[in-house]
């Protein structure tokens, strides 16, 4: 059996090596190392794939979130509501811009923002909501968008983990995650569902004026060279990364389907086991399994992790410390949060390897060992 990894980017590269190497060589030959055709092609490819009007490529997913908040003109003291149960980047940028993070609970089934908790957290200072499509499953956007409309709030979707995921509205309309809010943000970090061979990110919007603003913020606050209208930053997607992503975008649906097959195998193997809750998929969402995350009931998680590691099976805890408990926010004098669901999930989640290059031998080996341990 081949060694098991959380993500096997090397083997995936080997399948597309000829195309990728040629695309990189083409960028080198063109000498367009910044911007140019590869980046333009990638932006229009994403517009088409996602069904969105504007894609603004940038340097990484964290920048994408930051640029979104800057372009919306959010000011220090404005409150931004996010789940606490997410990767730190989502809330770190809120703090970096001296906005005030407001943490809310998630639904224990979907791990995504709970709309009722969101509604209760809104104050006169609230300006924006940042739902996270965690692990590859969509947040309940229909409800979130309705609340945003009622209170006139911006919605910035953190789509770093769910590119390619479909959301179905109650009228039957289907939209891709990242394209429903005011702005969507994503990451092309190598292990993401659409991963580059380095850093990358993108911002999405259907609003023409906002697209101009986002481009300007990402480019030193200028539209005309050397005339800087606003304070911006420098955030670009490398041309070489764009050339690689152009090839991988064409395979994204195939890659997500491979992840779904892995999840289906795990789901079958764990079905009916009362110590394991397999991922829930809400009727409104597809699942692109950026992570395959189980909830353990009455299992010693540390011992399971150690047992799996002893058998050369990697596993991860996403995320061991929720946002509201991070020292980073100490200077923000946040209220004493009581996020019991988030804390409960933090203690019980475990993510198993999921990627596009897993084979049946590996899956059989992993599931057998997980079951061995929990049934002992
Ligand atoms: C990966 C990730 C980001 C940040 O992306 P980078 O490209 O690493 O900056 C933001 N939010 C979530 C939920 C992520 O998983």
Coordinates of C-alpha atoms and ligand atoms in Angstrom, one line a residue:
X1 CA 0.0 0.0 0.0
X2 CA 1.2 3.5 -0.8
X3 CA 1.9 5.7 2.3
X4 CA -1.3 7.6 3.4
X5 CA -1.2 11.4 3.5
X6 CA -3.8 14.0 4.5
X7 CA -3.4 15.5 1.0
X8 CA -1.3 14.0 -1.8
X9 CA -0.5 16.9 -4.1
X10 CA 2.5 15.2 -5.6
X11 CA 0.6 12.3 -7.1
X12 CA -2.0 14.6 -8.4
X13 CA 0.7 16.7 -10.1
X14 CA 2.1 13.6 -11.7
X15 CA -1.2 13.0 -13.5
X16 CA -1.1 16.5 -15.1
X17 CA 2.6 17.0 -15.3
X18 CA 2.9 17.3 -19.1
X19 CA 0.3 20.1 -19.2
X20 CA 1.5 21.9 -16.1
X21 CA 5.2 21.9 -17.1
X22 CA 4.3 23.2 -20.6
X23 CA 2.1 25.9 -19.1
X24 CA 4.9 27.0 -16.7
X25 CA 7.4 27.0 -19.6
X26 CA 5.0 29.2 -21.6
X27 CA 4.9 31.8 -18.9
X28 CA 8.7 31.7 -18.6
X29 CA 9.0 32.2 -22.4
X30 CA 6.5 35.0 -22.4
X31 CA 8.3 36.9 -19.6
X32 CA 4.9 38.1 -18.4
X33 CA 5.6 37.1 -14.8
X34 CA 3.1 39.4 -13.3
X35 CA -0.4 39.7 -14.8
X36 CA -0.7 38.9 -18.5
X37 CA -2.7 36.3 -20.3
X38 CA -2.5 33.5 -17.8
X39 CA -4.0 35.6 -15.1
X40 CA -6.7 37.1 -17.4
X41 CA -7.6 33.7 -18.6
X42 CA -8.0 32.3 -15.1
X43 CA -10.2 35.2 -14.0
X44 CA -12.5 34.7 -17.0
X45 CA -12.4 30.9 -16.5
X46 CA -13.6 31.4 -12.9
X47 CA -16.3 33.9 -14.0
X48 CA -17.7 31.2 -16.3
X49 CA -17.3 28.3 -14.0
X50 CA -18.9 30.1 -11.0
X51 CA -21.4 32.1 -13.0
X52 CA -20.2 35.3 -11.4
X53 CA -19.6 38.7 -13.1
X54 CA -16.2 39.6 -11.7
X55 CA -13.2 37.6 -10.4
X56 CA -10.3 39.6 -8.9
X57 CA -7.3 37.3 -8.4
X58 CA -5.0 38.1 -5.5
X59 CA -2.2 36.7 -3.5
X60 CA -4.0 34.4 -1.0
X61 CA -7.3 33.8 0.7
X62 CA -6.5 35.9 3.8
X63 CA -5.8 38.9 1.5
X64 CA -9.0 38.2 -0.3
X65 CA -11.0 38.6 2.9
X66 CA -9.0 41.7 3.9
X67 CA -9.4 43.4 0.5
X68 CA -13.1 42.6 0.7
X69 CA -13.5 44.4 4.0
X70 CA -11.3 47.3 2.9
X71 CA -13.2 47.8 -0.4
X72 CA -16.5 47.9 1.5
X73 CA -15.1 50.8 3.5
X74 CA -15.5 49.2 6.9
X75 CA -14.2 51.4 9.7
X76 CA -12.6 50.7 13.1
X77 CA -15.4 49.9 15.6
X78 CA -17.7 48.4 13.0
X79 CA -18.9 45.0 14.0
X80 CA -18.4 42.0 11.8
X81 CA -20.2 38.8 12.6
X82 CA -18.4 35.5 12.0
X83 CA -18.5 32.0 13.3
X84 CA -15.9 31.2 16.0
X85 CA -15.6 27.6 14.6
X86 CA -13.4 28.4 11.6
X87 CA -9.9 28.9 10.4
X88 CA -8.3 31.9 12.1
X89 CA -7.9 33.9 8.8
X90 CA -11.6 34.6 8.8
X91 CA -11.4 36.7 12.0
X92 CA -7.8 37.7 12.0
X93 CA -8.4 40.1 9.1
X94 CA -11.3 41.6 11.1
X95 CA -8.9 42.3 14.0
X96 CA -6.1 43.5 11.7
X97 CA -8.4 46.2 10.3
X98 CA -9.4 47.1 13.9
X99 CA -12.9 46.1 13.2
X100 CA -14.7 44.3 16.0
X101 CA -15.1 40.6 15.6
X102 CA -18.4 39.2 16.9
X103 CA -18.5 35.4 17.2
X104 CA -21.6 33.3 16.8
X105 CA -22.6 29.7 17.1
X106 CA -22.7 27.2 14.3
X107 CA -25.2 24.5 13.6
X108 CA -23.7 21.3 15.1
X109 CA -24.8 19.3 12.1
X110 CA -23.3 21.4 9.3
X111 CA -20.6 23.2 11.3
X112 CA -21.7 26.4 9.6
X113 CA -23.2 29.7 11.0
X114 CA -26.5 29.3 12.8
X115 CA -28.9 32.0 11.4
X116 CA -30.8 32.3 14.7
X117 CA -27.5 33.1 16.5
X118 CA -26.6 35.5 13.8
X119 CA -29.9 37.4 14.2
X120 CA -29.4 37.7 18.0
X121 CA -25.8 39.1 17.5
X122 CA -26.9 42.0 15.3
X123 CA -26.5 45.5 16.9
X124 CA -26.6 49.0 15.6
X125 CA -22.8 48.7 15.0
X126 CA -23.0 45.6 12.8
X127 CA -21.9 46.2 9.3
X128 CA -21.0 42.8 7.8
X129 CA -21.6 39.1 8.1
X130 CA -18.9 36.6 7.2
X131 CA -20.4 33.1 6.7
X132 CA -17.9 30.3 6.2
X133 CA -18.6 27.3 4.0
X134 CA -16.7 25.1 6.3
X135 CA -15.1 21.8 5.2
X136 CA -16.8 22.1 1.8
X137 CA -20.4 22.4 2.9
X138 CA -22.5 25.6 2.3
X139 CA -23.6 27.8 5.1
X140 CA -27.4 28.4 5.1
X141 CA -27.2 31.3 2.7
X142 CA -30.9 31.8 2.0
X143 CA -31.6 32.6 5.6
X144 CA -28.4 34.6 6.0
X145 CA -29.1 36.7 2.9
X146 CA -32.6 37.4 4.1
X147 CA -31.3 38.6 7.5
X148 CA -28.6 40.7 5.8
X149 CA -31.3 42.3 3.6
X150 CA -33.6 43.0 6.6
X151 CA -30.7 44.8 8.5
X152 CA -28.9 46.2 5.4
X153 CA -25.7 44.3 6.1
X154 CA -22.9 43.2 3.7
X155 CA -22.3 39.5 3.3
X156 CA -18.7 38.3 2.6
X157 CA -18.6 34.6 1.9
X158 CA -15.5 32.8 3.0
X159 CA -15.4 30.2 0.3
X160 CA -11.8 29.0 0.9
X161 CA -12.9 25.5 1.6
X162 CA -15.9 25.0 -0.7
X163 CA -15.0 26.1 -4.3
X164 CA -17.3 24.2 -6.6
X165 CA -20.0 23.6 -4.0
X166 CA -23.7 24.2 -5.1
X167 CA -26.3 25.9 -3.1
X168 CA -30.0 25.3 -4.0
X169 CA -32.5 28.0 -3.0
X170 CA -36.1 27.1 -2.0
X171 CA -37.3 28.2 -5.5
X172 CA -35.0 25.7 -7.1
X173 CA -32.3 28.2 -8.3
X174 CA -28.8 26.8 -8.0
X175 CA -25.8 29.0 -7.3
X176 CA -22.1 28.3 -6.6
X177 CA -20.9 29.2 -3.1
X178 CA -18.9 32.4 -3.1
X179 CA -21.2 34.1 -5.6
X180 CA -24.3 34.8 -3.5
X181 CA -23.2 37.4 -1.0
X182 CA -21.9 41.0 -1.6
X183 CA -18.4 39.6 -2.1
X184 CA -17.0 36.1 -2.0
X185 CA -13.4 35.2 -1.1
X186 CA -11.4 32.1 -1.8
X187 CA -7.9 30.6 -1.4
X188 CA -5.8 28.5 -3.8
X189 CA -3.4 27.3 -1.1
X190 CA -2.0 24.0 -2.4
X191 CA -4.2 21.7 -0.2
X192 CA -7.5 23.5 -1.1
X193 CA -9.9 21.9 -3.5
X194 CA -8.5 24.1 -6.3
X195 CA -4.9 24.3 -5.2
X196 CA -2.0 26.1 -6.8
X197 CA 1.7 25.2 -6.4
X198 CA 2.2 28.1 -4.1
X199 CA -0.1 30.8 -2.7
X200 CA -3.1 32.3 -4.4
X201 CA -6.6 33.7 -3.8
X202 CA -9.5 35.4 -5.5
X203 CA -12.4 37.7 -4.8
X204 CA -15.8 37.5 -6.5
X205 CA -18.6 40.0 -7.0
X206 CA -21.5 40.6 -9.3
X207 CA -21.4 44.4 -8.5
X208 CA -19.5 46.4 -11.2
X209 CA -18.6 49.4 -9.0
X210 CA -17.5 47.1 -6.2
X211 CA -15.3 45.2 -8.6
X212 CA -13.5 48.4 -9.5
X213 CA -13.0 49.2 -5.8
X214 CA -11.7 45.7 -5.1
X215 CA -9.2 45.9 -8.0
X216 CA -8.1 49.3 -6.8
X217 CA -7.6 48.2 -3.2
X218 CA -5.6 45.2 -4.3
X219 CA -3.4 47.4 -6.4
X220 CA -2.1 50.1 -4.1
X221 CA -5.3 52.1 -4.2
X222 CA -4.7 53.1 -7.8
X223 CA -6.8 52.9 -11.0
X224 CA -4.4 55.1 -12.9
X225 CA -0.8 54.3 -12.4
X226 CA 0.9 56.5 -9.7
X227 CA -2.4 58.2 -8.7
X228 CA -3.4 56.6 -5.4
X229 CA -7.0 57.3 -4.5
X230 CA -7.3 55.2 -1.4
X231 CA -5.0 53.3 1.0
X232 CA -4.7 49.8 -0.6
X233 CA -2.3 46.9 -0.5
X234 CA -0.2 44.9 -3.0
X235 CA -1.9 41.6 -3.6
X236 CA -1.4 39.7 -6.9
X237 CA -1.8 36.2 -8.2
X238 CA 1.5 35.1 -9.8
X239 CA 1.3 34.3 -13.5
X240 CA 2.9 30.9 -13.0
X241 CA 0.3 30.0 -10.4
X242 CA -2.5 31.3 -12.7
X243 CA -1.2 29.1 -15.6
X244 CA -1.2 26.0 -13.3
X245 CA -4.7 26.9 -11.9
X246 CA -6.0 27.2 -15.5
X247 CA -5.3 23.6 -16.0
X248 CA -6.6 22.5 -12.6
X249 CA -9.8 24.6 -12.9
X250 CA -10.8 22.3 -15.8
X251 CA -10.5 19.3 -13.5
X252 CA -12.2 20.8 -10.5
X253 CA -15.5 19.0 -10.9
X254 CA -13.6 15.7 -11.4
X255 CA -11.4 16.4 -8.3
X256 CA -14.5 17.2 -6.2
X257 CA -16.2 14.1 -7.4
X258 CA -13.1 12.1 -6.4
X259 CA -13.4 13.6 -2.9
X260 CA -17.1 12.7 -2.8
X261 CA -16.3 9.1 -3.6
X262 CA -13.9 9.0 -0.7
X263 CA -16.6 10.4 1.5
X264 CA -19.1 7.8 0.3
X265 CA -16.7 5.0 1.1
X266 CA -16.1 6.4 4.6
X267 CA -19.9 7.0 5.1
X268 CA -20.7 3.4 4.2
X269 CA -18.0 2.0 6.4
X270 CA -19.1 4.0 9.5
X271 CA -22.9 3.8 8.9
X272 CA -24.8 2.8 12.0
X273 CA -21.8 3.1 14.3
X274 CA -23.2 5.0 17.3
X275 CA -19.7 6.3 18.3
X276 CA -19.2 8.0 15.0
X277 CA -21.4 10.7 13.4
X278 CA -20.6 11.0 9.7
X279 CA -20.9 14.4 7.9
X280 CA -24.4 15.7 7.5
X281 CA -25.4 17.2 4.1
X282 CA -28.2 19.7 4.2
X283 CA -30.8 19.5 1.5
X284 CA -29.8 22.9 0.2
X285 CA -26.1 22.1 -0.2
X286 CA -23.8 19.8 -2.1
X287 CA -20.6 18.8 -0.3
X288 CA -17.1 19.1 -1.8
X289 CA -15.3 17.6 1.2
X290 CA -12.4 19.9 1.6
X291 CA -12.3 17.9 4.9
X292 CA -14.0 14.7 5.9
X293 CA -14.8 15.4 9.5
X294 CA -16.3 13.0 12.0
X295 CA -17.9 13.7 15.3
X296 CA -16.9 11.2 18.0
X297 CA -19.3 10.2 20.7
X298 CA -17.7 8.6 23.8
X299 CA -14.3 8.0 22.1
X300 CA -11.0 9.2 23.6
X301 CA -9.9 11.4 20.7
X302 CA -6.3 11.8 21.7
X303 CA -5.9 8.0 22.0
X304 CA -7.6 7.5 18.6
X305 CA -5.2 10.0 17.0
X306 CA -2.2 8.3 18.6
X307 CA -3.5 4.8 17.6
X308 CA -3.9 6.0 14.0
X309 CA -0.5 7.7 13.9
X310 CA 1.1 4.4 15.2
X311 CA -0.4 2.7 12.1
X312 CA 0.8 5.5 9.8
X313 CA -2.6 7.0 9.3
X314 CA -2.6 10.8 9.6
X315 CA -5.6 12.6 11.0
X316 CA -6.1 16.3 12.0
X317 CA -8.2 18.3 14.4
X318 CA -9.8 21.3 12.6
X319 CA -9.8 23.3 14.8
X320 CA -8.5 22.7 18.3
X321 CA -9.1 26.2 19.6
X322 CA -12.1 28.3 18.5
X323 CA -11.7 32.0 17.6
X324 CA -13.3 33.3 20.8
X325 CA -10.6 31.5 22.9
X326 CA -7.6 32.7 21.0
X327 CA -5.1 35.0 22.8
X328 CA -4.9 37.1 19.6
X329 CA -8.2 38.8 20.5
X330 CA -7.3 39.6 24.2
X331 CA -6.7 43.3 23.4
X332 CA -10.2 43.6 21.9
X333 CA -11.9 43.3 25.3
X334 CA -14.4 40.9 23.8
X335 CA -17.4 39.9 25.9
X336 CA -17.3 36.6 27.8
X337 CA -18.6 34.3 25.2
X338 CA -20.6 31.2 26.0
X339 CA -20.5 29.2 22.7
X340 CA -21.3 25.8 24.1
X341 CA -21.9 24.2 20.7
X342 CA -18.6 25.4 19.3
X343 CA -16.7 24.2 22.4
X344 CA -18.5 20.9 22.2
X345 CA -17.6 20.4 18.5
X346 CA -14.0 21.5 19.1
X347 CA -13.6 18.6 21.5
X348 CA -15.2 16.0 19.3
X349 CA -14.2 16.6 15.7
X350 CA -11.6 14.6 13.8
X351 CA -10.7 14.8 10.1
X352 CA -9.6 11.8 8.1
X353 CA -7.5 11.9 5.0
X354 CA -9.4 13.0 1.9
X355 CA -8.0 13.9 -1.5
X356 CA -8.2 13.1 -5.1
X357 CA -5.6 10.3 -5.2
X358 CA -6.8 7.8 -2.6
X359 CA -7.3 4.2 -3.5
X360 CA -9.5 1.4 -2.1
X361 CA -6.6 -0.2 -0.3
X362 CA -5.9 2.9 1.7
X363 CA -9.6 3.5 2.5
X364 CA -10.1 0.0 3.6
X365 CA -7.0 0.2 5.8
X366 CA -8.1 3.5 7.4
X367 CA -11.7 2.5 8.0
X368 CA -10.7 -0.8 9.5
X369 CA -8.3 0.9 11.9
X370 CA -10.8 3.5 13.0
X371 CA -13.5 0.9 13.6
X372 CA -11.0 -1.4 15.4
X373 CA -10.3 1.4 17.8
X374 CA -13.8 2.7 18.4
X375 CA -15.3 -0.8 18.8
X376 CA -12.6 -2.1 21.1
Ligands
LIG1 C1 -7.4 28.5 3.9 C2 -8.4 29.4 4.5 C3 -8.3 30.8 4.5 C4 -7.1 31.5 4.1 O1 -6.5 31.2 2.9 P1 -4.9 31.5 2.7 O2 -4.7 31.3 1.2 O3 -4.1 30.4 3.4 O4 -4.6 32.8 3.1 C5 -9.4 31.5 4.9 N1 -10.5 31.0 5.4 C6 -10.6 29.6 5.5 C7 -11.9 29.0 6.0 C8 -9.6 28.8 5.0 O5 -9.7 27.5 5.1

